Amino acid sequence: MSLTIKLKITPFNSHFNCKPQTHKKFTFLSLPIYHFNKLTTKLVVGHTKTMSSHVIKSSLIDPDGGVLVDLIVSENERELKCIEAEQMVKVKLTKIDLEWVHVVSEGWASPLKGFMREDEYLQSLHFNSIRLKIGNGNDSIVNMSLPIVLAIDDETKEKIGTANDVALVGPDNKTVAILRSIEIYKHNKEERIARTWGTIAPGLPYVEEAITPAGNWLIGGDLEVLSPIKYNDGLDNYRLSPKQLREEFDRRQADAVFAFQLRNPVHNGHALLMNDTRRRLLDMGYKNPILLLHPLGGYTKADDVPLDVRMEQHSKVLEDGVLDPETTIVSIFPSPMHYAGPTEVQWHAKARINAGANFYIVGRDPAGMGHPTEKRDLYDPDHGKKVLSMAPGLEKLNILPFRVAAYDTIAKKMDFFDPSRAKDFLFISGTKMRTFARTGESPPNGFMCPGGWDVLVKYYASLQVEEATPASVSA
């Protein structure tokens, strides 16, 4: 039986505040996400280990730009920065804006140091990358496929006037950050949508949530974040920053780190892919490959399974031994989800470089979705992995395409699809899986670990109770 210890990291308040805050009570996640050992706070510097005829460094891949961006104000400066921010014009953030502050502040978008100014925005929008000017004619390209921008309306623009800096205020009206040396420029929504999604069809979830209602101006500048972003939802211990992940990879003396992103529950087909990837890396000569199971934790569309439910389900997968806790780290990736297919999957891969992963698993239709108005996929299912293998700025990342997994009705388990006996395989889509869970019908034996399936059934049963309960009406 393997040792499992609950991950403990001291929580911070979500925003700078002189008064202590209490955390909201969180009850759904009944068991911890399993890690083999507690995170240490000491960074192992310069550690190397010999493998075969070459030297493997535990911190296996440099962040984009060479230095991991950290935009959190130091504790000894925090109070003065907060006082300074109170004198500035306030810019209100939406929940999704706050998620982007979180992403940028921890270095997931390194070398980006704030919300994009116009030159960075145009490079991202038109080239999916940004040129770093390092002098001597040796400019380099880093991947940046999604614009990371902050929208403001006409009224806010007028209030800012000629100010050089503004304060950013979260949805809870607490000051989150200072945006320095600002630049305001036009927000051409149609161009942004068309270039990011390849369509302006109505019904794109992120567009309707975050772009259509946004203001007609974008404001860029350098971020100074007053305090680490925390959500007080019972899951903050699993939101490990790129720095924390790199420290943990060093502590475990990983000689390869392979990242797997998903926004759905883990079924045995996913586990097959992850376990097979580790086997392949061992066959290549690596001695200690570590899996970063990295579910997306920012905005998702309404019919996706919520993060707290997914995290409890992932915990059951490790508890039931479907994945090995000794060689797996489960952590939340804080980015919002665009559902922008081959454009977005570049962002997902690039962010994992900054977290220290040197291998990235990519499968069918990554970051894709059904067309919002037609009965077809919005993107070609194979284009995501093809784009990743060619994308500028991702050359140092090893892309691992995987074969399609499906339920083998003969072997009674999830297995790699064999076209020579296609009739023996059953493809269980996310929609079909949700239908099973909602109706209480069990999937085929071997599709998902029993503990993980129970979590989903419990969640959908709770939804049915909510739907059946009539809303109270005030007199």
GROMACS .gro file of C-alpha atoms in nm:
model
  475
    1MET     CA    1   0.000   0.000   0.000
    2SER     CA    2   0.151   0.334  -0.102
    3LEU     CA    3   0.187   0.622   0.139
    4THR     CA    4  -0.051   0.911   0.075
    5ILE     CA    5  -0.025   1.243   0.253
    6LYS     CA    6  -0.260   1.537   0.210
    7LEU     CA    7  -0.098   1.832   0.041
    8LYS     CA    8  -0.078   2.130   0.278
    9ILE     CA    9   0.012   2.483   0.172
   10THR     CA   10  -0.061   2.781   0.395
   11PRO     CA   11  -0.355   2.968   0.241
   12PHE     CA   12  -0.344   3.340   0.171
   13ASN     CA   13  -0.632   3.586   0.164
   14SER     CA   14  -0.768   3.638  -0.183
   15HIS     CA   15  -0.680   4.010  -0.187
   16PHE     CA   16  -0.484   4.245   0.035
   17ASN     CA   17  -0.691   4.339   0.337
   18CYS     CA   18  -0.581   4.465   0.678
   19LYS     CA   19  -0.863   4.276   0.846
   20PRO     CA   20  -0.837   3.895   0.872
   21GLN     CA   21  -1.071   3.705   0.643
   22THR     CA   22  -1.247   3.380   0.715
   23HIS     CA   23  -1.268   3.106   0.458
   24LYS     CA   24  -1.601   2.993   0.325
   25LYS     CA   25  -1.699   2.649   0.446
   26PHE     CA   26  -1.654   2.393   0.172
   27THR     CA   27  -1.822   2.055   0.205
   28PHE     CA   28  -1.838   1.875  -0.130
   29LEU     CA   29  -1.474   1.762  -0.153
   30SER     CA   30  -1.480   1.492   0.113
   31LEU     CA   31  -1.134   1.346   0.049
   32PRO     CA   32  -0.798   1.502  -0.034
   33ILE     CA   33  -0.626   1.485  -0.367
   34TYR     CA   34  -0.350   1.234  -0.311
   35HIS     CA   35   0.018   1.322  -0.332
   36PHE     CA   36   0.297   1.085  -0.234
   37ASN     CA   37   0.465   1.340  -0.011
   38LYS     CA   38   0.409   1.684   0.129
   39LEU     CA   39   0.549   1.973  -0.070
   40THR     CA   40   0.872   2.110   0.070
   41THR     CA   41   0.941   2.481   0.074
   42LYS     CA   42   1.313   2.445  -0.003
   43LEU     CA   43   1.412   2.465  -0.368
   44VAL     CA   44   1.668   2.212  -0.481
   45VAL     CA   45   1.916   2.419  -0.681
   46GLY     CA   46   2.144   2.278  -0.945
   47HIS     CA   47   2.051   1.916  -0.876
   48THR     CA   48   2.144   1.674  -1.150
   49LYS     CA   49   2.137   1.299  -1.188
   50THR     CA   50   2.314   1.073  -1.429
   51MET     CA   51   2.105   0.858  -1.659
   52SER     CA   52   2.267   0.634  -1.920
   53SER     CA   53   2.539   0.841  -2.091
   54HIS     CA   54   2.395   1.189  -2.037
   55VAL     CA   55   2.309   1.421  -1.751
   56ILE     CA   56   1.946   1.495  -1.668
   57LYS     CA   57   1.858   1.811  -1.478
   58SER     CA   58   1.552   1.793  -1.254
   59SER     CA   59   1.429   2.136  -1.363
   60LEU     CA   60   1.400   2.008  -1.714
   61ILE     CA   61   1.295   2.302  -1.927
   62ASP     CA   62   1.353   2.676  -1.902
   63PRO     CA   63   1.050   2.907  -1.881
   64ASP     CA   64   0.976   3.123  -2.183
   65GLY     CA   65   1.204   3.425  -2.173
   66GLY     CA   66   1.450   3.242  -1.948
   67VAL     CA   67   1.310   3.372  -1.616
   68LEU     CA   68   0.981   3.275  -1.454
   69VAL     CA   69   0.768   3.587  -1.405
   70ASP     CA   70   0.647   3.651  -1.049
   71LEU     CA   71   0.430   3.962  -1.014
   72ILE     CA   72   0.323   3.922  -0.650
   73VAL     CA   73   0.427   4.219  -0.436
   74SER     CA   74   0.661   4.124  -0.151
   75GLU     CA   75   0.510   4.131   0.199
   76ASN     CA   76   0.728   4.419   0.316
   77GLU     CA   77   0.598   4.637   0.028
   78ARG     CA   78   0.236   4.530   0.042
   79GLU     CA   79   0.092   4.784   0.280
   80LEU     CA   80   0.248   5.083   0.105
   81LYS     CA   81   0.135   4.958  -0.236
   82CYS     CA   82  -0.217   4.915  -0.102
   83ILE     CA   83  -0.221   5.271   0.031
   84GLU     CA   84  -0.092   5.396  -0.305
   85ALA     CA   85  -0.359   5.198  -0.494
   86GLU     CA   86  -0.637   5.358  -0.289
   87GLN     CA   87  -0.548   5.697  -0.441
   88MET     CA   88  -0.579   5.570  -0.800
   89VAL     CA   89  -0.868   5.545  -1.044
   90LYS     CA   90  -1.036   5.206  -0.992
   91VAL     CA   91  -1.098   4.958  -1.274
   92LYS     CA   92  -1.350   4.684  -1.188
   93LEU     CA   93  -1.262   4.326  -1.279
   94THR     CA   94  -1.503   4.050  -1.372
   95LYS     CA   95  -1.456   3.700  -1.234
   96ILE     CA   96  -1.281   3.596  -1.557
   97ASP     CA   97  -1.060   3.906  -1.548
   98LEU     CA   98  -0.952   3.803  -1.198
   99GLU     CA   99  -0.862   3.457  -1.326
  100TRP     CA  100  -0.635   3.619  -1.585
  101VAL     CA  101  -0.471   3.830  -1.313
  102HIS     CA  102  -0.403   3.503  -1.131
  103VAL     CA  103  -0.261   3.338  -1.445
  104VAL     CA  104  -0.029   3.627  -1.533
  105SER     CA  105   0.082   3.699  -1.176
  106GLU     CA  106   0.220   3.347  -1.122
  107GLY     CA  107   0.410   3.329  -1.451
  108TRP     CA  108   0.193   3.089  -1.650
  109ALA     CA  109   0.214   3.340  -1.938
  110SER     CA  110   0.586   3.422  -1.893
  111PRO     CA  111   0.743   3.644  -2.019
  112LEU     CA  112   0.418   3.849  -2.019
  113LYS     CA  113   0.422   4.089  -1.721
  114GLY     CA  114   0.069   4.223  -1.734
  115PHE     CA  115  -0.231   4.272  -1.957
  116MET     CA  116  -0.120   4.315  -2.319
  117ARG     CA  117  -0.048   4.652  -2.467
  118GLU     CA  118  -0.141   4.700  -2.832
  119ASP     CA  119   0.185   4.574  -2.988
  120GLU     CA  120   0.171   4.252  -2.783
  121TYR     CA  121  -0.200   4.213  -2.858
  122LEU     CA  122  -0.148   4.245  -3.234
  123GLN     CA  123   0.139   3.996  -3.234
  124SER     CA  124  -0.069   3.747  -3.034
  125LEU     CA  125  -0.377   3.796  -3.249
  126HIS     CA  126  -0.204   3.779  -3.587
  127PHE     CA  127   0.101   3.557  -3.525
  128ASN     CA  128   0.007   3.349  -3.216
  129SER     CA  129   0.345   3.452  -3.077
  130ILE     CA  130   0.546   3.744  -2.940
  131ARG     CA  131   0.896   3.851  -3.042
  132LEU     CA  132   1.139   3.907  -2.756
  133LYS     CA  133   1.397   4.174  -2.831
  134ILE     CA  134   1.717   4.055  -2.666
  135GLY     CA  135   1.963   4.262  -2.871
  136ASN     CA  136   2.251   4.180  -3.106
  137GLY     CA  137   2.001   4.074  -3.371
  138ASN     CA  138   1.918   3.762  -3.169
  139ASP     CA  139   1.548   3.820  -3.116
  140SER     CA  140   1.355   3.511  -3.008
  141ILE     CA  141   0.994   3.403  -3.046
  142VAL     CA  142   0.773   3.281  -2.762
  143ASN     CA  143   0.433   3.128  -2.822
  144MET     CA  144   0.135   3.339  -2.713
  145SER     CA  145  -0.170   3.217  -2.901
  146LEU     CA  146  -0.445   3.378  -2.689
  147PRO     CA  147  -0.469   3.751  -2.628
  148ILE     CA  148  -0.460   3.818  -2.253
  149VAL     CA  149  -0.635   4.153  -2.233
  150LEU     CA  150  -0.848   4.365  -2.003
  151ALA     CA  151  -1.154   4.544  -2.145
  152ILE     CA  152  -1.297   4.870  -2.012
  153ASP     CA  153  -1.602   5.074  -2.112
  154ASP     CA  154  -1.629   5.435  -2.225
  155GLU     CA  155  -1.711   5.562  -1.876
  156THR     CA  156  -1.404   5.398  -1.721
  157LYS     CA  157  -1.183   5.527  -2.000
  158GLU     CA  158  -1.308   5.880  -1.936
  159LYS     CA  159  -1.246   5.845  -1.560
  160ILE     CA  160  -0.888   5.730  -1.623
  161GLY     CA  161  -0.815   6.032  -1.837
  162THR     CA  162  -0.439   6.093  -1.850
  163ALA     CA  163  -0.351   5.878  -1.547
  164ASN     CA  164  -0.041   5.662  -1.585
  165ASP     CA  165  -0.145   5.392  -1.335
  166VAL     CA  166  -0.476   5.246  -1.221
  167ALA     CA  167  -0.590   5.014  -0.943
  168LEU     CA  168  -0.770   4.689  -1.028
  169VAL     CA  169  -1.063   4.595  -0.806
  170GLY     CA  170  -1.202   4.242  -0.783
  171PRO     CA  171  -1.567   4.135  -0.802
  172ASP     CA  172  -1.577   4.160  -0.420
  173ASN     CA  173  -1.469   4.529  -0.441
  174LYS     CA  174  -1.131   4.460  -0.281
  175THR     CA  175  -0.821   4.605  -0.444
  176VAL     CA  176  -0.634   4.328  -0.627
  177ALA     CA  177  -0.350   4.492  -0.817
  178ILE     CA  178  -0.194   4.801  -0.968
  179LEU     CA  179  -0.161   4.831  -1.346
  180ARG     CA  180   0.139   5.050  -1.429
  181SER     CA  181   0.234   5.254  -1.737
  182ILE     CA  182  -0.102   5.192  -1.896
  183GLU     CA  183  -0.195   5.206  -2.262
  184ILE     CA  184  -0.556   5.223  -2.382
  185TYR     CA  185  -0.651   5.113  -2.733
  186LYS     CA  186  -0.955   5.009  -2.935
  187HIS     CA  187  -1.121   4.673  -2.868
  188ASN     CA  188  -1.226   4.546  -3.210
  189LYS     CA  189  -1.437   4.256  -3.089
  190GLU     CA  190  -1.525   4.109  -3.427
  191GLU     CA  191  -1.161   4.088  -3.534
  192ARG     CA  192  -1.060   3.934  -3.201
  193ILE     CA  193  -1.336   3.674  -3.217
  194ALA     CA  194  -1.277   3.583  -3.582
  195ARG     CA  195  -0.903   3.542  -3.543
  196THR     CA  196  -0.921   3.350  -3.214
  197TRP     CA  197  -1.208   3.113  -3.299
  198GLY     CA  198  -1.207   3.119  -3.680
  199THR     CA  199  -1.578   3.205  -3.674
  200ILE     CA  200  -1.814   3.472  -3.546
  201ALA     CA  201  -2.107   3.229  -3.522
  202PRO     CA  202  -2.334   3.304  -3.226
  203GLY     CA  203  -2.318   3.074  -2.924
  204LEU     CA  204  -1.943   3.061  -2.852
  205PRO     CA  205  -1.941   3.025  -2.470
  206TYR     CA  206  -1.639   3.241  -2.381
  207VAL     CA  207  -1.740   3.507  -2.631
  208GLU     CA  208  -2.089   3.539  -2.487
  209GLU     CA  209  -1.957   3.535  -2.130
  210ALA     CA  210  -1.651   3.758  -2.155
  211ILE     CA  211  -1.627   3.947  -2.486
  212THR     CA  212  -1.973   4.046  -2.612
  213PRO     CA  213  -2.067   4.226  -2.287
  214ALA     CA  214  -1.718   4.377  -2.244
  215GLY     CA  215  -1.622   4.735  -2.310
  216ASN     CA  216  -1.501   4.882  -2.639
  217TRP     CA  217  -1.150   4.959  -2.512
  218LEU     CA  218  -0.856   4.747  -2.396
  219ILE     CA  219  -0.616   4.862  -2.127
  220GLY     CA  220  -0.267   4.715  -2.105
  221GLY     CA  221   0.017   4.764  -1.859
  222ASP     CA  222   0.250   4.601  -1.607
  223LEU     CA  223   0.087   4.421  -1.315
  224GLU     CA  224   0.178   4.449  -0.949
  225VAL     CA  225  -0.048   4.203  -0.766
  226LEU     CA  226  -0.096   4.292  -0.401
  227SER     CA  227  -0.152   3.941  -0.269
  228PRO     CA  228  -0.164   3.588  -0.414
  229ILE     CA  229  -0.504   3.522  -0.571
  230LYS     CA  230  -0.706   3.278  -0.361
  231TYR     CA  231  -1.066   3.164  -0.401
  232ASN     CA  232  -1.144   3.025  -0.053
  233ASP     CA  233  -1.336   2.735  -0.206
  234GLY     CA  234  -1.156   2.446  -0.036
  235LEU     CA  235  -0.936   2.389  -0.341
  236ASP     CA  236  -0.666   2.655  -0.305
  237ASN     CA  237  -0.415   2.397  -0.177
  238TYR     CA  238  -0.427   2.237  -0.520
  239ARG     CA  239  -0.363   2.556  -0.717
  240LEU     CA  240   0.012   2.516  -0.731
  241SER     CA  241   0.203   2.793  -0.906
  242PRO     CA  242   0.465   2.719  -1.172
  243LYS     CA  243   0.734   2.789  -0.912
  244GLN     CA  244   0.580   2.543  -0.664
  245LEU     CA  245   0.546   2.276  -0.933
  246ARG     CA  246   0.909   2.319  -1.040
  247GLU     CA  247   1.018   2.286  -0.677
  248GLU     CA  248   0.818   1.965  -0.644
  249PHE     CA  249   0.960   1.817  -0.966
  250ASP     CA  250   1.307   1.893  -0.829
  251ARG     CA  251   1.224   1.739  -0.493
  252ARG     CA  252   1.106   1.421  -0.660
  253GLN     CA  253   1.416   1.419  -0.884
  254ALA     CA  254   1.203   1.384  -1.197
  255ASP     CA  255   1.398   1.324  -1.515
  256ALA     CA  256   1.084   1.376  -1.728
  257VAL     CA  257   0.755   1.554  -1.658
  258PHE     CA  258   0.455   1.485  -1.880
  259ALA     CA  259   0.145   1.702  -1.852
  260PHE     CA  260  -0.211   1.594  -1.921
  261GLN     CA  261  -0.485   1.857  -1.927
  262LEU     CA  262  -0.851   1.781  -1.911
  263ARG     CA  263  -1.172   1.955  -1.816
  264ASN     CA  264  -1.375   1.635  -1.772
  265PRO     CA  265  -1.377   1.349  -1.521
  266VAL     CA  266  -1.099   1.093  -1.562
  267HIS     CA  267  -1.221   0.765  -1.710
  268ASN     CA  268  -1.013   0.452  -1.759
  269GLY     CA  269  -0.937   0.552  -2.118
  270HIS     CA  270  -0.764   0.866  -1.992
  271ALA     CA  271  -0.578   0.657  -1.734
  272LEU     CA  272  -0.471   0.415  -2.008
  273LEU     CA  273  -0.320   0.707  -2.203
  274MET     CA  274  -0.135   0.845  -1.901
  275ASN     CA  275  -0.003   0.509  -1.785
  276ASP     CA  276   0.099   0.417  -2.139
  277THR     CA  277   0.285   0.748  -2.174
  278ARG     CA  278   0.485   0.671  -1.860
  279ARG     CA  279   0.567   0.326  -1.997
  280ARG     CA  280   0.684   0.482  -2.324
  281LEU     CA  281   0.909   0.725  -2.138
  282LEU     CA  282   1.057   0.442  -1.934
  283ASP     CA  283   1.121   0.252  -2.259
  284MET     CA  284   1.304   0.562  -2.388
  285GLY     CA  285   1.546   0.537  -2.095
  286TYR     CA  286   1.399   0.778  -1.842
  287LYS     CA  287   1.412   0.652  -1.484
  288ASN     CA  288   1.162   0.869  -1.301
  289PRO     CA  289   0.897   1.029  -1.524
  290ILE     CA  290   0.634   1.220  -1.324
  291LEU     CA  291   0.276   1.280  -1.441
  292LEU     CA  292   0.128   1.626  -1.394
  293LEU     CA  293  -0.247   1.566  -1.399
  294HIS     CA  294  -0.355   1.924  -1.455
  295PRO     CA  295  -0.730   1.989  -1.478
  296LEU     CA  296  -0.840   2.330  -1.599
  297GLY     CA  297  -0.981   2.532  -1.312
  298GLY     CA  298  -1.092   2.864  -1.460
  299TYR     CA  299  -1.412   2.950  -1.645
  300THR     CA  300  -1.585   2.659  -1.820
  301LYS     CA  301  -1.919   2.646  -2.001
  302ALA     CA  302  -2.234   2.574  -1.807
  303ASP     CA  303  -2.276   2.206  -1.899
  304ASP     CA  304  -1.920   2.105  -1.806
  305VAL     CA  305  -1.877   1.919  -1.476
  306PRO     CA  306  -1.785   2.176  -1.206
  307LEU     CA  307  -1.430   2.190  -1.073
  308ASP     CA  308  -1.506   2.073  -0.720
  309VAL     CA  309  -1.681   1.762  -0.852
  310ARG     CA  310  -1.397   1.687  -1.094
  311MET     CA  311  -1.137   1.725  -0.820
  312GLU     CA  312  -1.321   1.484  -0.592
  313GLN     CA  313  -1.352   1.241  -0.883
  314HIS     CA  314  -0.980   1.272  -0.958
  315SER     CA  315  -0.908   1.199  -0.592
  316LYS     CA  316  -1.103   0.873  -0.618
  317VAL     CA  317  -0.904   0.775  -0.928
  318LEU     CA  318  -0.581   0.796  -0.728
  319GLU     CA  319  -0.737   0.642  -0.417
  320ASP     CA  320  -0.853   0.342  -0.622
  321GLY     CA  321  -0.503   0.299  -0.769
  322VAL     CA  322  -0.602   0.370  -1.130
  323LEU     CA  323  -0.313   0.619  -1.129
  324ASP     CA  324  -0.009   0.582  -0.905
  325PRO     CA  325   0.006   0.852  -0.633
  326GLU     CA  326   0.384   0.808  -0.611
  327THR     CA  327   0.437   0.923  -0.970
  328THR     CA  328   0.141   1.162  -1.007
  329ILE     CA  329   0.093   1.524  -0.904
  330VAL     CA  330  -0.263   1.658  -0.923
  331SER     CA  331  -0.283   2.034  -0.948
  332ILE     CA  332  -0.530   2.292  -1.082
  333PHE     CA  333  -0.444   2.503  -1.388
  334PRO     CA  334  -0.617   2.839  -1.319
  335SER     CA  335  -0.676   2.949  -1.679
  336PRO     CA  336  -1.024   3.022  -1.817
  337MET     CA  337  -1.135   2.799  -2.105
  338HIS     CA  338  -1.194   2.946  -2.452
  339TYR     CA  339  -1.292   2.631  -2.651
  340ALA     CA  340  -1.081   2.770  -2.935
  341GLY     CA  341  -0.935   2.442  -3.063
  342PRO     CA  342  -0.591   2.452  -3.230
  343THR     CA  343  -0.540   2.815  -3.130
  344GLU     CA  344  -0.609   2.751  -2.763
  345VAL     CA  345  -0.418   2.423  -2.732
  346GLN     CA  346  -0.098   2.618  -2.802
  347TRP     CA  347  -0.169   2.826  -2.491
  348HIS     CA  348  -0.228   2.512  -2.287
  349ALA     CA  349   0.104   2.366  -2.400
  350LYS     CA  350   0.300   2.691  -2.358
  351ALA     CA  351   0.176   2.737  -1.999
  352ARG     CA  352   0.300   2.388  -1.907
  353ILE     CA  353   0.650   2.481  -2.031
  354ASN     CA  354   0.649   2.759  -1.773
  355ALA     CA  355   0.540   2.508  -1.508
  356GLY     CA  356   0.839   2.287  -1.591
  357ALA     CA  357   0.682   2.009  -1.799
  358ASN     CA  358   0.893   1.897  -2.096
  359PHE     CA  359   0.638   1.653  -2.243
  360TYR     CA  360   0.277   1.736  -2.329
  361ILE     CA  361   0.009   1.479  -2.412
  362VAL     CA  362  -0.233   1.581  -2.686
  363GLY     CA  363  -0.522   1.385  -2.826
  364ARG     CA  364  -0.829   1.418  -3.045
  365ASP     CA  365  -0.985   1.763  -3.083
  366PRO     CA  366  -0.801   1.934  -2.793
  367ALA     CA  367  -0.983   2.242  -2.662
  368GLY     CA  368  -1.254   2.183  -2.922
  369MET     CA  369  -1.631   2.180  -2.905
  370GLY     CA  370  -1.929   2.122  -3.127
  371HIS     CA  371  -2.019   2.397  -3.372
  372PRO     CA  372  -2.259   2.631  -3.191
  373THR     CA  373  -2.517   2.640  -3.473
  374GLU     CA  374  -2.446   2.332  -3.686
  375LYS     CA  375  -2.430   1.959  -3.615
  376ARG     CA  376  -2.056   1.912  -3.659
  377ASP     CA  377  -1.726   1.968  -3.479
  378LEU     CA  378  -1.612   2.328  -3.483
  379TYR     CA  379  -1.253   2.218  -3.559
  380ASP     CA  380  -1.088   1.929  -3.740
  381PRO     CA  381  -1.015   1.675  -3.464
  382ASP     CA  382  -0.657   1.615  -3.588
  383HIS     CA  383  -0.553   1.977  -3.633
  384GLY     CA  384  -0.469   2.041  -3.268
  385LYS     CA  385  -0.187   1.788  -3.251
  386LYS     CA  386  -0.062   1.887  -3.598
  387VAL     CA  387  -0.050   2.255  -3.501
  388LEU     CA  388   0.139   2.178  -3.179
  389SER     CA  389   0.409   1.996  -3.371
  390MET     CA  390   0.468   2.305  -3.588
  391ALA     CA  391   0.383   2.603  -3.364
  392PRO     CA  392   0.648   2.873  -3.332
  393GLY     CA  393   0.790   2.899  -2.982
  394LEU     CA  394   0.699   2.543  -2.881
  395GLU     CA  395   1.003   2.374  -3.036
  396LYS     CA  396   1.157   2.283  -2.699
  397LEU     CA  397   0.843   2.102  -2.581
  398ASN     CA  398   0.806   1.733  -2.667
  399ILE     CA  399   0.456   1.669  -2.804
  400LEU     CA  400   0.314   1.322  -2.739
  401PRO     CA  401   0.013   1.244  -2.962
  402PHE     CA  402  -0.185   0.946  -2.836
  403ARG     CA  403  -0.398   0.688  -3.004
  404VAL     CA  404  -0.774   0.692  -2.956
  405ALA     CA  405  -0.903   0.488  -2.664
  406ALA     CA  406  -1.248   0.329  -2.655
  407TYR     CA  407  -1.434   0.058  -2.467
  408ASP     CA  408  -1.342  -0.290  -2.590
  409THR     CA  409  -1.664  -0.491  -2.558
  410ILE     CA  410  -1.474  -0.819  -2.592
  411ALA     CA  411  -1.203  -0.750  -2.333
  412LYS     CA  412  -1.451  -0.556  -2.115
  413LYS     CA  413  -1.212  -0.267  -2.060
  414MET     CA  414  -1.089   0.059  -2.212
  415ASP     CA  415  -0.825  -0.007  -2.474
  416PHE     CA  416  -0.664   0.152  -2.778
  417PHE     CA  417  -0.897   0.143  -3.076
  418ASP     CA  418  -0.818  -0.129  -3.330
  419PRO     CA  419  -0.963  -0.040  -3.675
  420SER     CA  420  -0.939  -0.404  -3.785
  421ARG     CA  421  -1.219  -0.493  -3.542
  422ALA     CA  422  -1.398  -0.162  -3.516
  423LYS     CA  423  -1.732  -0.328  -3.440
  424ASP     CA  424  -1.595  -0.450  -3.106
  425PHE     CA  425  -1.539  -0.098  -2.974
  426LEU     CA  426  -1.785   0.136  -2.809
  427PHE     CA  427  -1.721   0.510  -2.804
  428ILE     CA  428  -1.871   0.672  -2.495
  429SER     CA  429  -1.885   1.047  -2.550
  430GLY     CA  430  -1.893   1.302  -2.272
  431THR     CA  431  -2.260   1.360  -2.348
  432LYS     CA  432  -2.336   0.988  -2.321
  433MET     CA  433  -2.136   0.962  -1.999
  434ARG     CA  434  -2.332   1.250  -1.848
  435THR     CA  435  -2.659   1.085  -1.958
  436PHE     CA  436  -2.557   0.761  -1.783
  437ALA     CA  437  -2.475   0.949  -1.463
  438ARG     CA  438  -2.788   1.165  -1.477
  439THR     CA  439  -3.021   0.869  -1.522
  440GLY     CA  440  -2.839   0.649  -1.272
  441GLU     CA  441  -2.753   0.396  -1.543
  442SER     CA  442  -2.414   0.230  -1.494
  443PRO     CA  443  -2.158   0.250  -1.775
  444PRO     CA  444  -1.994  -0.070  -1.897
  445ASN     CA  445  -1.779  -0.237  -1.633
  446GLY     CA  446  -1.423  -0.109  -1.671
  447PHE     CA  447  -1.515   0.233  -1.811
  448MET     CA  448  -1.440   0.424  -1.489
  449CYS     CA  449  -1.335   0.328  -1.137
  450PRO     CA  450  -1.641   0.268  -0.914
  451GLY     CA  451  -1.547   0.540  -0.663
  452GLY     CA  452  -1.507   0.799  -0.937
  453TRP     CA  453  -1.837   0.702  -1.097
  454ASP     CA  454  -2.018   0.733  -0.762
  455VAL     CA  455  -1.900   1.095  -0.739
  456LEU     CA  456  -2.060   1.178  -1.075
  457VAL     CA  457  -2.386   0.999  -0.991
  458LYS     CA  458  -2.403   1.191  -0.664
  459TYR     CA  459  -2.347   1.521  -0.845
  460TYR     CA  460  -2.616   1.465  -1.109
  461ALA     CA  461  -2.859   1.340  -0.846
  462SER     CA  462  -2.807   1.667  -0.657
  463LEU     CA  463  -2.887   1.859  -0.978
  464GLN     CA  464  -3.212   1.668  -1.020
  465VAL     CA  465  -3.310   1.753  -0.663
  466GLU     CA  466  -3.242   2.121  -0.730
  467GLU     CA  467  -3.443   2.113  -1.054
  468ALA     CA  468  -3.734   1.940  -0.882
  469THR     CA  469  -3.744   2.188  -0.593
  470PRO     CA  470  -3.976   2.480  -0.670
  471ALA     CA  471  -3.820   2.823  -0.621
  472SER     CA  472  -3.953   3.013  -0.326
  473VAL     CA  473  -4.148   3.328  -0.411
  474SER     CA  474  -4.138   3.633  -0.187
  475ALA     CA  475  -4.470   3.786  -0.090
   0.00000   0.00000   0.00000
